[in-house]
């Protein structure tokens, strides 16, 4: 299968490009890690493949609607409230 055919088939199945899919998976993994380590945003960004914390923050905000620090704090508080 050629590259362009792969991209077309991938988009037909996932409704996004392979790069967008990979980015979403990385950001979802980062979100899980932030729940465990809410004060270590730069390390989480690095662990999921971002070399720039500012780029990670921009893409995280675009995906989830809030900054990683705000989301981590909110998730932590919600987790404590249900415990």
PDB file of C-alpha atoms in Angstrom:
ATOM      1  CA  UNK A   1       0.000   0.000   0.000  1.00  0.00           C
ATOM      2  CA  UNK A   2       1.328   3.399  -0.911  1.00  0.00           C
ATOM      3  CA  UNK A   3       1.658   6.260   1.545  1.00  0.00           C
ATOM      4  CA  UNK A   4      -1.195   8.278   0.082  1.00  0.00           C
ATOM      5  CA  UNK A   5      -3.477   5.218   0.031  1.00  0.00           C
ATOM      6  CA  UNK A   6      -2.598   4.505   3.646  1.00  0.00           C
ATOM      7  CA  UNK A   7      -3.421   8.087   4.644  1.00  0.00           C
ATOM      8  CA  UNK A   8      -6.764   7.939   2.849  1.00  0.00           C
ATOM      9  CA  UNK A   9      -7.690   4.622   4.457  1.00  0.00           C
ATOM     10  CA  UNK A  10      -6.516   5.790   7.874  1.00  0.00           C
ATOM     11  CA  UNK A  11      -8.579   8.967   7.612  1.00  0.00           C
ATOM     12  CA  UNK A  12     -11.623   6.958   6.495  1.00  0.00           C
ATOM     13  CA  UNK A  13     -11.391   4.781   9.620  1.00  0.00           C
ATOM     14  CA  UNK A  14     -10.336   7.361  12.231  1.00  0.00           C
ATOM     15  CA  UNK A  15     -11.580  10.670  10.755  1.00  0.00           C
ATOM     16  CA  UNK A  16      -8.103  12.132  11.339  1.00  0.00           C
ATOM     17  CA  UNK A  17      -4.640  11.986   9.861  1.00  0.00           C
ATOM     18  CA  UNK A  18      -1.998   9.637  11.320  1.00  0.00           C
ATOM     19  CA  UNK A  19      -0.184  12.633  12.834  1.00  0.00           C
ATOM     20  CA  UNK A  20      -3.372  13.928  14.469  1.00  0.00           C
ATOM     21  CA  UNK A  21      -4.097  10.436  15.811  1.00  0.00           C
ATOM     22  CA  UNK A  22      -0.602  10.104  17.252  1.00  0.00           C
ATOM     23  CA  UNK A  23      -0.841  13.548  18.847  1.00  0.00           C
ATOM     24  CA  UNK A  24      -4.187  12.677  20.452  1.00  0.00           C
ATOM     25  CA  UNK A  25      -2.799   9.422  21.878  1.00  0.00           C
ATOM     26  CA  UNK A  26       0.246  11.251  23.283  1.00  0.00           C
ATOM     27  CA  UNK A  27      -1.923  13.929  24.884  1.00  0.00           C
ATOM     28  CA  UNK A  28      -4.282  11.356  26.401  1.00  0.00           C
ATOM     29  CA  UNK A  29      -1.297   9.537  27.905  1.00  0.00           C
ATOM     30  CA  UNK A  30       0.001  12.847  29.228  1.00  0.00           C
ATOM     31  CA  UNK A  31      -3.364  13.514  30.853  1.00  0.00           C
ATOM     32  CA  UNK A  32      -3.224  10.171  32.658  1.00  0.00           C
ATOM     33  CA  UNK A  33       0.298  10.902  33.850  1.00  0.00           C
ATOM     34  CA  UNK A  34      -0.688  14.382  35.032  1.00  0.00           C
ATOM     35  CA  UNK A  35      -3.295  12.818  37.286  1.00  0.00           C
ATOM     36  CA  UNK A  36      -0.487  10.916  39.028  1.00  0.00           C
ATOM     37  CA  UNK A  37       2.123  13.711  38.910  1.00  0.00           C
ATOM     38  CA  UNK A  38       0.245  17.030  38.725  1.00  0.00           C
ATOM     39  CA  UNK A  39       3.257  19.190  39.630  1.00  0.00           C
ATOM     40  CA  UNK A  40       5.675  17.736  37.088  1.00  0.00           C
ATOM     41  CA  UNK A  41       4.294  19.039  33.792  1.00  0.00           C
ATOM     42  CA  UNK A  42       7.637  19.394  32.021  1.00  0.00           C
ATOM     43  CA  UNK A  43       8.604  15.804  32.858  1.00  0.00           C
ATOM     44  CA  UNK A  44       5.224  14.520  31.671  1.00  0.00           C
ATOM     45  CA  UNK A  45       5.573  16.496  28.435  1.00  0.00           C
ATOM     46  CA  UNK A  46       9.020  15.014  27.884  1.00  0.00           C
ATOM     47  CA  UNK A  47       7.870  11.472  28.712  1.00  0.00           C
ATOM     48  CA  UNK A  48       5.227  11.535  25.970  1.00  0.00           C
ATOM     49  CA  UNK A  49       7.627  12.897  23.371  1.00  0.00           C
ATOM     50  CA  UNK A  50       7.519  16.694  23.567  1.00  0.00           C
ATOM     51  CA  UNK A  51      10.867  18.471  23.732  1.00  0.00           C
ATOM     52  CA  UNK A  52       9.199  21.839  24.306  1.00  0.00           C
ATOM     53  CA  UNK A  53       6.986  22.358  27.356  1.00  0.00           C
ATOM     54  CA  UNK A  54       5.404  25.411  25.737  1.00  0.00           C
ATOM     55  CA  UNK A  55       4.458  23.427  22.602  1.00  0.00           C
ATOM     56  CA  UNK A  56       3.041  20.703  24.835  1.00  0.00           C
ATOM     57  CA  UNK A  57       0.978  23.265  26.761  1.00  0.00           C
ATOM     58  CA  UNK A  58      -0.405  24.798  23.554  1.00  0.00           C
ATOM     59  CA  UNK A  59      -1.412  21.447  22.115  1.00  0.00           C
ATOM     60  CA  UNK A  60      -2.814  20.246  25.444  1.00  0.00           C
ATOM     61  CA  UNK A  61      -4.962  23.356  25.746  1.00  0.00           C
ATOM     62  CA  UNK A  62      -6.174  22.941  22.172  1.00  0.00           C
ATOM     63  CA  UNK A  63      -7.130  19.302  22.842  1.00  0.00           C
ATOM     64  CA  UNK A  64      -8.691  19.593  26.315  1.00  0.00           C
ATOM     65  CA  UNK A  65      -9.684  23.262  26.532  1.00  0.00           C
ATOM     66  CA  UNK A  66      -7.568  24.116  29.584  1.00  0.00           C
ATOM     67  CA  UNK A  67      -3.890  24.411  30.452  1.00  0.00           C
ATOM     68  CA  UNK A  68      -2.226  21.220  31.719  1.00  0.00           C
ATOM     69  CA  UNK A  69      -1.629  22.717  35.178  1.00  0.00           C
ATOM     70  CA  UNK A  70      -5.290  23.693  35.549  1.00  0.00           C
ATOM     71  CA  UNK A  71      -6.491  20.322  34.292  1.00  0.00           C
ATOM     72  CA  UNK A  72      -4.122  18.413  36.583  1.00  0.00           C
ATOM     73  CA  UNK A  73      -5.308  20.370  39.617  1.00  0.00           C
ATOM     74  CA  UNK A  74      -8.962  19.870  38.693  1.00  0.00           C
ATOM     75  CA  UNK A  75      -8.514  16.137  38.121  1.00  0.00           C
ATOM     76  CA  UNK A  76      -6.641  15.803  41.413  1.00  0.00           C
ATOM     77  CA  UNK A  77      -9.363  17.635  43.327  1.00  0.00           C
ATOM     78  CA  UNK A  78     -12.090  15.530  41.717  1.00  0.00           C
ATOM     79  CA  UNK A  79     -10.159  12.371  42.568  1.00  0.00           C
ATOM     80  CA  UNK A  80      -9.849  13.413  46.216  1.00  0.00           C
ATOM     81  CA  UNK A  81     -13.536  14.321  46.386  1.00  0.00           C
ATOM     82  CA  UNK A  82     -14.599  10.856  45.242  1.00  0.00           C
ATOM     83  CA  UNK A  83     -12.199   9.034  47.561  1.00  0.00           C
TER      84      UNK A  83
END
